[in-house]
CSV table of C-alpha atoms in Angstrom, one decimal:
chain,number,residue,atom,x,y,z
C,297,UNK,CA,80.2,-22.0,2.0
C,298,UNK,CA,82.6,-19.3,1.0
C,299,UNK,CA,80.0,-17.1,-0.6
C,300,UNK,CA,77.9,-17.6,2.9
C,301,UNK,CA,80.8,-16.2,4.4
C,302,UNK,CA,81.5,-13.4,2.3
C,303,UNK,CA,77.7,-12.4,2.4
C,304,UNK,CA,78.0,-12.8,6.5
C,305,UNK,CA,80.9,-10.2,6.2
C,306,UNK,CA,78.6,-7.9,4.0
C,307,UNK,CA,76.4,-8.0,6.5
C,308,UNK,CA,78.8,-7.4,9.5
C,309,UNK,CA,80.7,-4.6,7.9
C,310,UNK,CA,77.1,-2.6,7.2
C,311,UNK,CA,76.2,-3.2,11.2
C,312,UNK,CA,79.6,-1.9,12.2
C,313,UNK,CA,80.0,1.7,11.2
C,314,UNK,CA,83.4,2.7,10.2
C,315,UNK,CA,85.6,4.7,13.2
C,316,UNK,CA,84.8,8.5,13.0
C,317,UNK,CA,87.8,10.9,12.5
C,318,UNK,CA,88.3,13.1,15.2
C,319,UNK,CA,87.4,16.9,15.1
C,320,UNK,CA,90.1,18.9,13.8
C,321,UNK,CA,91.1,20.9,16.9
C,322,UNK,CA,91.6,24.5,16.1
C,323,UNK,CA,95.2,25.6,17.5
C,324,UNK,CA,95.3,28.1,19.8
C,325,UNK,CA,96.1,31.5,18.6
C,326,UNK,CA,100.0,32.5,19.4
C,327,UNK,CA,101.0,35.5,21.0
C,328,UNK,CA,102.8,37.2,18.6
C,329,UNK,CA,105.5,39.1,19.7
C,330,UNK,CA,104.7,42.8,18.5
C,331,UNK,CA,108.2,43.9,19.5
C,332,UNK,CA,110.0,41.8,16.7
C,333,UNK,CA,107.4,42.8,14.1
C,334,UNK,CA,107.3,46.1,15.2
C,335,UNK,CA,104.1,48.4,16.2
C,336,UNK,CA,100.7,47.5,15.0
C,337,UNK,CA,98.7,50.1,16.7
C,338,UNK,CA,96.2,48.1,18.4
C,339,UNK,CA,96.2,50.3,21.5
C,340,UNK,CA,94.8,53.4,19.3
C,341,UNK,CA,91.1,51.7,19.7
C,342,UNK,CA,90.5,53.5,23.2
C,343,UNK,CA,91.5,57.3,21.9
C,344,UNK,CA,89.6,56.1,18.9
C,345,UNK,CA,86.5,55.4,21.3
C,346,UNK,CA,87.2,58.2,23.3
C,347,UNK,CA,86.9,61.0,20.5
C,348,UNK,CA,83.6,59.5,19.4
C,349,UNK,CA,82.3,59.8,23.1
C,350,UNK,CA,83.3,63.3,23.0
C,351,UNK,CA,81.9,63.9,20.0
C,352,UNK,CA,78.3,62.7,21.0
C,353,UNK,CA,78.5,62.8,24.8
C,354,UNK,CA,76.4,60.6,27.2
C,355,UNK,CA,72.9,60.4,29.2
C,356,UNK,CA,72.6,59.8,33.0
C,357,UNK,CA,69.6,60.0,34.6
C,358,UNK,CA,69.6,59.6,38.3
C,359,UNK,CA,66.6,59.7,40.6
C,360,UNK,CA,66.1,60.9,43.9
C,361,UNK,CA,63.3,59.9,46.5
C,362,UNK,CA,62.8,60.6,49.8
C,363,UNK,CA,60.2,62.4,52.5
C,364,UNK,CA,60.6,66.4,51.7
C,365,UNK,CA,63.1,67.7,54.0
C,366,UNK,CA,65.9,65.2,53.7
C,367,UNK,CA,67.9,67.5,51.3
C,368,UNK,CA,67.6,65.8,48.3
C,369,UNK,CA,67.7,68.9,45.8
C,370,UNK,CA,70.8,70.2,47.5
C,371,UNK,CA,72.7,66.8,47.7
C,372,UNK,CA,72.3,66.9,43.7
C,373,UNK,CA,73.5,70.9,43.2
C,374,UNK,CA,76.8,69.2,45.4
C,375,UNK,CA,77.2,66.0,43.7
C,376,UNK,CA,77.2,67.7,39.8
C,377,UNK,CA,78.6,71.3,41.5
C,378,UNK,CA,75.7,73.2,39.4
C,379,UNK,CA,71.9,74.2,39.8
C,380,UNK,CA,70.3,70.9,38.8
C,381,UNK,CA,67.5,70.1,41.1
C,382,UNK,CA,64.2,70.8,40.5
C,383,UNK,CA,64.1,73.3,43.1
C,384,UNK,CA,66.6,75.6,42.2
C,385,UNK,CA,65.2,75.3,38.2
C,386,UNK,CA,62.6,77.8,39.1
C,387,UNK,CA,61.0,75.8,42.1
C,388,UNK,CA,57.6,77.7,43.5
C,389,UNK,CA,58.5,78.6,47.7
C,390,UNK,CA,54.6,78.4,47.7
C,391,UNK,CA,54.0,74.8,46.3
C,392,UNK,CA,52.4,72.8,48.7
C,393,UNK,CA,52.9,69.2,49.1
C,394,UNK,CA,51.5,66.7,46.7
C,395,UNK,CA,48.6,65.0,47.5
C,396,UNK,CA,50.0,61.7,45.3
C,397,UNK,CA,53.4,61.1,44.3
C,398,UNK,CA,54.6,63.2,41.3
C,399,UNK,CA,57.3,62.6,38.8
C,400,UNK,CA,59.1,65.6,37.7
C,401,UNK,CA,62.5,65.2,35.5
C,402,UNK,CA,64.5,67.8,34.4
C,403,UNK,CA,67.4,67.7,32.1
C,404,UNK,CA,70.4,69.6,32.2
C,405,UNK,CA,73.7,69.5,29.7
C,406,UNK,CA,77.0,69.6,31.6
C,407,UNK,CA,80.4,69.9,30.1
C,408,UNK,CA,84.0,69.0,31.8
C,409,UNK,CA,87.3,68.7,30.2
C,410,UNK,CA,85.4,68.5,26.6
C,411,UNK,CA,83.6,66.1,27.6
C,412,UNK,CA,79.5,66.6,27.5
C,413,UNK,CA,77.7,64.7,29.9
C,414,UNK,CA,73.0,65.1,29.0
C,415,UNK,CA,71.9,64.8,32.7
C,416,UNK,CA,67.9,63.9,33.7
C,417,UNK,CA,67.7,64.9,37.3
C,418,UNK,CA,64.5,63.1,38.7
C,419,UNK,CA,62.4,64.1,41.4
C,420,UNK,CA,59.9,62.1,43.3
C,421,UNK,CA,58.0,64.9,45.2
C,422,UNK,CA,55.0,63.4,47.7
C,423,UNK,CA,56.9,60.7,48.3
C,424,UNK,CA,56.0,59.6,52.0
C,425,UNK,CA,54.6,62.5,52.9
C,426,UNK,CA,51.1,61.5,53.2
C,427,UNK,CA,49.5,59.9,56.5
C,428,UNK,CA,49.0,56.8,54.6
C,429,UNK,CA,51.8,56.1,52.0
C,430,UNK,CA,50.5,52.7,51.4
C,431,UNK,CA,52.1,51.5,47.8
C,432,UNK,CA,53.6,54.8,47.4
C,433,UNK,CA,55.8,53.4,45.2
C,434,UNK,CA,53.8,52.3,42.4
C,435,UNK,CA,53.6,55.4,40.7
C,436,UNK,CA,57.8,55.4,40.6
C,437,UNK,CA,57.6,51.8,39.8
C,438,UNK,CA,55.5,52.8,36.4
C,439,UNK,CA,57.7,55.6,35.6
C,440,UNK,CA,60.8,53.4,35.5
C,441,UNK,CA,59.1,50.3,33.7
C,442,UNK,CA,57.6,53.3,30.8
C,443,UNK,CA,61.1,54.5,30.2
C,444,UNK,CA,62.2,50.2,29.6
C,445,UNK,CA,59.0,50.1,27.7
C,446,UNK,CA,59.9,53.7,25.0
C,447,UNK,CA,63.5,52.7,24.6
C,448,UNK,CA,61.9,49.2,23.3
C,449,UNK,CA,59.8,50.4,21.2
C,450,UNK,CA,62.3,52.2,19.5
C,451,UNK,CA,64.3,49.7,19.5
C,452,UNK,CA,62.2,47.1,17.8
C,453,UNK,CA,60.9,50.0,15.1
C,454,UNK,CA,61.8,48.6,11.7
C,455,UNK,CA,63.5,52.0,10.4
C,456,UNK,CA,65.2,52.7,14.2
C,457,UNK,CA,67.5,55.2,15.3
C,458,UNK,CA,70.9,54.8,15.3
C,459,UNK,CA,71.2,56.3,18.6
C,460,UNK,CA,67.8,55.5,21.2
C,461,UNK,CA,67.5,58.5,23.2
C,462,UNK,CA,68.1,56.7,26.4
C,463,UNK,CA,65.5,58.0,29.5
C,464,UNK,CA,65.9,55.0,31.2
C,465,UNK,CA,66.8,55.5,34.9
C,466,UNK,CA,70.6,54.9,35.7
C,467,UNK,CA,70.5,55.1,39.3
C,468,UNK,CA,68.1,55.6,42.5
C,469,UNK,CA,69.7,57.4,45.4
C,470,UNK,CA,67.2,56.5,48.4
C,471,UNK,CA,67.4,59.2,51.3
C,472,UNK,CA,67.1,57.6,54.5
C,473,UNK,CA,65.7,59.7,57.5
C,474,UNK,CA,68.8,59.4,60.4
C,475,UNK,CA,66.7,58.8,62.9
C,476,UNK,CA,69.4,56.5,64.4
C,477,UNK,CA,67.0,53.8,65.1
C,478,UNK,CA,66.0,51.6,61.8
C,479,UNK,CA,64.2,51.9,58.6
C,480,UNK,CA,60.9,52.6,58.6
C,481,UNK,CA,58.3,49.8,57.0
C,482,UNK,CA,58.3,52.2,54.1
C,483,UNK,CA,61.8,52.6,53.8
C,484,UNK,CA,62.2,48.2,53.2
C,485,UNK,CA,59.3,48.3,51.1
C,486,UNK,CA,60.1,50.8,48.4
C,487,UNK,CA,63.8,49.0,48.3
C,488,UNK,CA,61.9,45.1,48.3
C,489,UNK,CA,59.5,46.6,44.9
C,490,UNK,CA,62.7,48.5,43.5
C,491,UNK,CA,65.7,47.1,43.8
C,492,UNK,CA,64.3,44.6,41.4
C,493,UNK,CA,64.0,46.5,38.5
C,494,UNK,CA,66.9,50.0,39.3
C,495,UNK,CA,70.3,50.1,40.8
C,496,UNK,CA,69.3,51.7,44.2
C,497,UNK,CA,71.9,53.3,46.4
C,498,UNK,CA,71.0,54.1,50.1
C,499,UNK,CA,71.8,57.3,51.5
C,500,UNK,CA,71.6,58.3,55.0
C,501,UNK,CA,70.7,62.0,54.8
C,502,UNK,CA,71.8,64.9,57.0
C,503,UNK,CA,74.2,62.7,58.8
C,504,UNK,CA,75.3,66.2,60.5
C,505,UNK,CA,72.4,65.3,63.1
C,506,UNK,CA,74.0,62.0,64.3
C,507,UNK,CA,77.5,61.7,66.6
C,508,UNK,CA,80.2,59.4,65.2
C,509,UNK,CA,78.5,56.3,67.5
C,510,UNK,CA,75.5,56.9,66.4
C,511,UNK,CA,76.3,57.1,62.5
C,512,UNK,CA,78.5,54.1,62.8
C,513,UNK,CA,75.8,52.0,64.8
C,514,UNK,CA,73.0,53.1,62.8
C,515,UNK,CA,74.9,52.2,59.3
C,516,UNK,CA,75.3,48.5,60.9
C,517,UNK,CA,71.7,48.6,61.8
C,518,UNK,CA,70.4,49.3,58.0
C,519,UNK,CA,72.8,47.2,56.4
C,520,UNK,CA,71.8,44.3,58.6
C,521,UNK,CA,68.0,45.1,58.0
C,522,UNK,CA,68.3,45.0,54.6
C,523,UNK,CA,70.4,41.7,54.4
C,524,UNK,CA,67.4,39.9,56.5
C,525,UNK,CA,64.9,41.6,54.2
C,526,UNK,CA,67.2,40.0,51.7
C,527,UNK,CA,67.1,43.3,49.4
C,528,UNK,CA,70.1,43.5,47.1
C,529,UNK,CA,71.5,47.0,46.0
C,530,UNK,CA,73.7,48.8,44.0
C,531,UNK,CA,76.8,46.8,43.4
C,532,UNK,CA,74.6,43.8,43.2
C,533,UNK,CA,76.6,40.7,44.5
C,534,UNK,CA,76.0,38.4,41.7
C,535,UNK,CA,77.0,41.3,39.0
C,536,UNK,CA,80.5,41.4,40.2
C,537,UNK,CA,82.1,40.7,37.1
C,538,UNK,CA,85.5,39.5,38.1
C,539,UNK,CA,87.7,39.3,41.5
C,540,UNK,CA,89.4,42.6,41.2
C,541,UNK,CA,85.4,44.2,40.9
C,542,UNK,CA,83.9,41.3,43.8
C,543,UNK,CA,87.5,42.9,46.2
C,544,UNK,CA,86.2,46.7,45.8
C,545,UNK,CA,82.8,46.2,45.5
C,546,UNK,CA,83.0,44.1,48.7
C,547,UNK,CA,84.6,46.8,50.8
C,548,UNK,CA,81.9,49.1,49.4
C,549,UNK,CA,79.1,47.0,50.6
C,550,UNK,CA,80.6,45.9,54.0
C,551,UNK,CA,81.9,49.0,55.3
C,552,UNK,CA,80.7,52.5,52.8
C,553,UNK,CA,77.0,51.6,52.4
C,554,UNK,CA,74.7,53.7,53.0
C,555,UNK,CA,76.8,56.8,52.4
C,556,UNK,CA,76.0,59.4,55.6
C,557,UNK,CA,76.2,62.2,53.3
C,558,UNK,CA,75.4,66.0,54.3
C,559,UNK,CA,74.6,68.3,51.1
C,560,UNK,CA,75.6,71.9,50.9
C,561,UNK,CA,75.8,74.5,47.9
C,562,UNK,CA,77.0,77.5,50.2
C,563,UNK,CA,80.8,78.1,50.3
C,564,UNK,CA,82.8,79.0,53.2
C,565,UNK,CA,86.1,80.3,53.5
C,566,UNK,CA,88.3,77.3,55.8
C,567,UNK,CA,92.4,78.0,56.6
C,568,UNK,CA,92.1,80.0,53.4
C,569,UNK,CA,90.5,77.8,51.2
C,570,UNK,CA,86.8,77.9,49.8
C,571,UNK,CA,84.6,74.9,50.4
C,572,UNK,CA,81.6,73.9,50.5
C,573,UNK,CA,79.7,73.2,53.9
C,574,UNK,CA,76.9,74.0,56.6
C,575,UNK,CA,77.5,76.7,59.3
C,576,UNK,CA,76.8,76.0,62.6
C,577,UNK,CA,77.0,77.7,65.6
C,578,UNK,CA,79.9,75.3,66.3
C,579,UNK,CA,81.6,75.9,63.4
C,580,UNK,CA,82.1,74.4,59.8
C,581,UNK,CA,80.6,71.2,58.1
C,582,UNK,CA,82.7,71.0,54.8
C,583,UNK,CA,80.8,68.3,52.8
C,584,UNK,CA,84.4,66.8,51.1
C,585,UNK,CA,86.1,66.5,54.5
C,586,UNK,CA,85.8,62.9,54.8
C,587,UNK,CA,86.3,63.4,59.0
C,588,UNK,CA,83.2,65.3,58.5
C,589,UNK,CA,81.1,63.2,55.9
C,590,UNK,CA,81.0,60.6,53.4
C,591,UNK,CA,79.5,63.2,50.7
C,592,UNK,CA,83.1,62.8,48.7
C,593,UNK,CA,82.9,58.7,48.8
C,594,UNK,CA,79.3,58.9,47.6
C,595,UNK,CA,79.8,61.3,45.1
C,596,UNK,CA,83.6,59.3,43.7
C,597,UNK,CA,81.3,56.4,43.5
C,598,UNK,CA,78.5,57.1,41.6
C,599,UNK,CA,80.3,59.9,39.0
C,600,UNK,CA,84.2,58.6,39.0
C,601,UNK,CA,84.2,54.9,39.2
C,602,UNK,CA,81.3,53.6,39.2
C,603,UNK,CA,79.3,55.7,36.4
C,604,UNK,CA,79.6,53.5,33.1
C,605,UNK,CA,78.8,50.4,35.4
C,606,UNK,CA,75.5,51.5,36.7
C,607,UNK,CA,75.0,52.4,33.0
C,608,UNK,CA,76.0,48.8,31.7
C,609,UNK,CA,73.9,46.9,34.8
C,610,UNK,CA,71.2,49.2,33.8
C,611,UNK,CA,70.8,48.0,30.0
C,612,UNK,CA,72.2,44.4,30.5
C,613,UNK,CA,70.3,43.1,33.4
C,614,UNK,CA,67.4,45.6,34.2
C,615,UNK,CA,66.4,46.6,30.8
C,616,UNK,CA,67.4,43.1,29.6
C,617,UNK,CA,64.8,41.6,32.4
C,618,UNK,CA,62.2,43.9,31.8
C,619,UNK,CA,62.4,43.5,27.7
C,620,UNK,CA,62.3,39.6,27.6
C,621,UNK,CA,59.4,39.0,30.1
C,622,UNK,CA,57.6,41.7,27.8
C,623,UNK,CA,58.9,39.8,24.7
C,624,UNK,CA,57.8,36.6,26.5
C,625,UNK,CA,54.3,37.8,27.4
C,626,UNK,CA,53.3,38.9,23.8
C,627,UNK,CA,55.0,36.0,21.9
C,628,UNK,CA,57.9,37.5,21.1
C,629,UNK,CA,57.0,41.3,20.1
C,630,UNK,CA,55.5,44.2,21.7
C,631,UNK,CA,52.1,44.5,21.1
C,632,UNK,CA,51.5,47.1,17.7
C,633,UNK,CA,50.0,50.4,18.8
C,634,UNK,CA,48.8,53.0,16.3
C,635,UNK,CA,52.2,54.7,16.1
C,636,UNK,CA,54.0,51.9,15.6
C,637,UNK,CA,51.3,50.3,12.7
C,638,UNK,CA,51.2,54.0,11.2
C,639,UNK,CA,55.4,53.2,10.8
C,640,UNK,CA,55.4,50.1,9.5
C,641,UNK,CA,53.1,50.9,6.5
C,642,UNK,CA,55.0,53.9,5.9
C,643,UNK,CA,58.1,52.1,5.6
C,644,UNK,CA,56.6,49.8,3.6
């Protein structure tokens, strides 16, 4: 009977698996008080990363689209101060309108405080300028998504670069004709295709044209228009990384957006100072006067705080959107073109 027992408890002890030690919890790290260990030199990193950037300077490309006549090329010589547009960079007076929608991009290389800045200025001339501008967009549409598609086929080259020249486009400033009445069935359709795959920010050009009322009333009206068209841009709500960015990005979208912006490159002397601004016959428009435009918001926005972060949203969400449904499509890689096979075997 005893051995019956003893077999029974075999038996049992194999069925009942033996109590499994805990995970090891890692400890959190301490704060180490640098004070009593004296200066490490953590802090250095951000000169450290701000020589480099110095050393090799950054791209922005912004693009600009709009009918012709909404001052696109001169809001651009304002917002970078310099000769940019593709008008002033040997524009033809006698160039007619397009007959499709053209793409023309122009770089420039602009220096400030040692710091080089390789700016692609792109034009959209033709845009809505036609009698019908039915999917007028598509030809910017394929310009954006073949700038995604070079900087990925760099990037998936066996021998890459180490630095991608990036053309991708950082930024689309829409110009909005102030009628003072609402956006035009062009207008939501160019932002409903877009604002899917580039940071869009609405303008409302040559705001000079509007009274106060009307500018206030007709800012309410587009933002409200594009809220029931449910067409998201630039800050994106759900890109708001924290509370501090969700608290100023929130008081851009609610009260800021769309910038009424007026555009000058002529200056004027004002009490003794030179500005910049539009003569009338009732006297001066200075674009930085805030009383007199938004020009200055618009243009602290896109260049002094918001600059790296339309770079950032660019590569992490638009690029990153448009590379993994191409990835996804082809089974994981790009399909091989010439180019790329004639690289491969070479680096083989």
């Amino acid at each position: 009977a005893g051995s019956v027992e003893s077999k029974n408890e075999a038996a049992m002890s194999e069925l009942v698996p033996e109590p499994r030690q805990k995970p090891v919890v890692p400890m959190k790290p301490m704060g180490i008080n640098a004070s009593l260990l004296g200066y490490i030199g953590i802090d250095t990193i951000i000169e450290q990363m701000r020589k480099k950037t110095m050393k090799t300077g950054f791209d922005f490309n912004i693009m600009v689209v709009g009918q012709s006549g909404l001052g696109k090329s001169t809001l651009v010589n304002t917002l970078f101060k310099s000769q940019v547009s593709r008008k002033s960079s040997g524009w033809n007076r006698e160039e007619k309108i397009p007959k499709t929608v053209e793409i023309k991009a122009i770089g420039h290389v602009i220096e400030e405080g040692g710091v080089k800045m390789k700016l692609t200025v792109i034009d959209t001339p033709g845009f809505g300028d036609q009698i019908n501008n039915e999917n007028c967009w598509e030809p910017i549409e394929k310009y954006i998504n073949e700038q995604y598609e070079k900087f990925l086929k760099e990037e998936v080259n066996i021998a890459r670069k180490k630095r991608i020249p990036d053309t991708r486009v950082h930024c689309c400033l829409y110009f909005i004709s102030p009628t003072g009445h609402s956006l035009r069935p062009l207008d939501l359709e160019f932002m409903k295709h877009l604002s899917k795959v580039v940071n869009i920010i609405p303008v409302i050009a040559k705001a000079d044209t509007m009274t106060l009322e009307e500018k206030t009333e007709f800012k309410q009206r587009v933002r409200k228009e594009l809220e029931v068209n449910g067409i998201e841009f630039y800050p994106q709500k759900e890109f708001d990384e924290d509370l501090e960015d969700k608290t100023e990005n929130d008081k851009i979208r609610q009260e800021s957006m769309p910038f009424a912006v007026v555009g000058s490159d002529k200056e004027y002397q004002v009490n003794g100072k030179r500005v910049l601004g539009r003569k009338t016959p009732w006297g001066i428009i200075e674009v930085e006067n805030l009383s007199h435009c938004e020009f200055a918001l618009l243009r602290d926005f896109v260049i002094r705080t918001h600059l790296q972060d339309l770079k950032e949203v660019t590569h992490n969400i638009h690029y990153e959107t448009y590379r993994a449904k191409r990835l996804n499509d082809n089974g994981g890689l790009p399909p091989m073109t010439v180019e790329t096979e004639e690289n491969h075997e070479s680096n083989l």
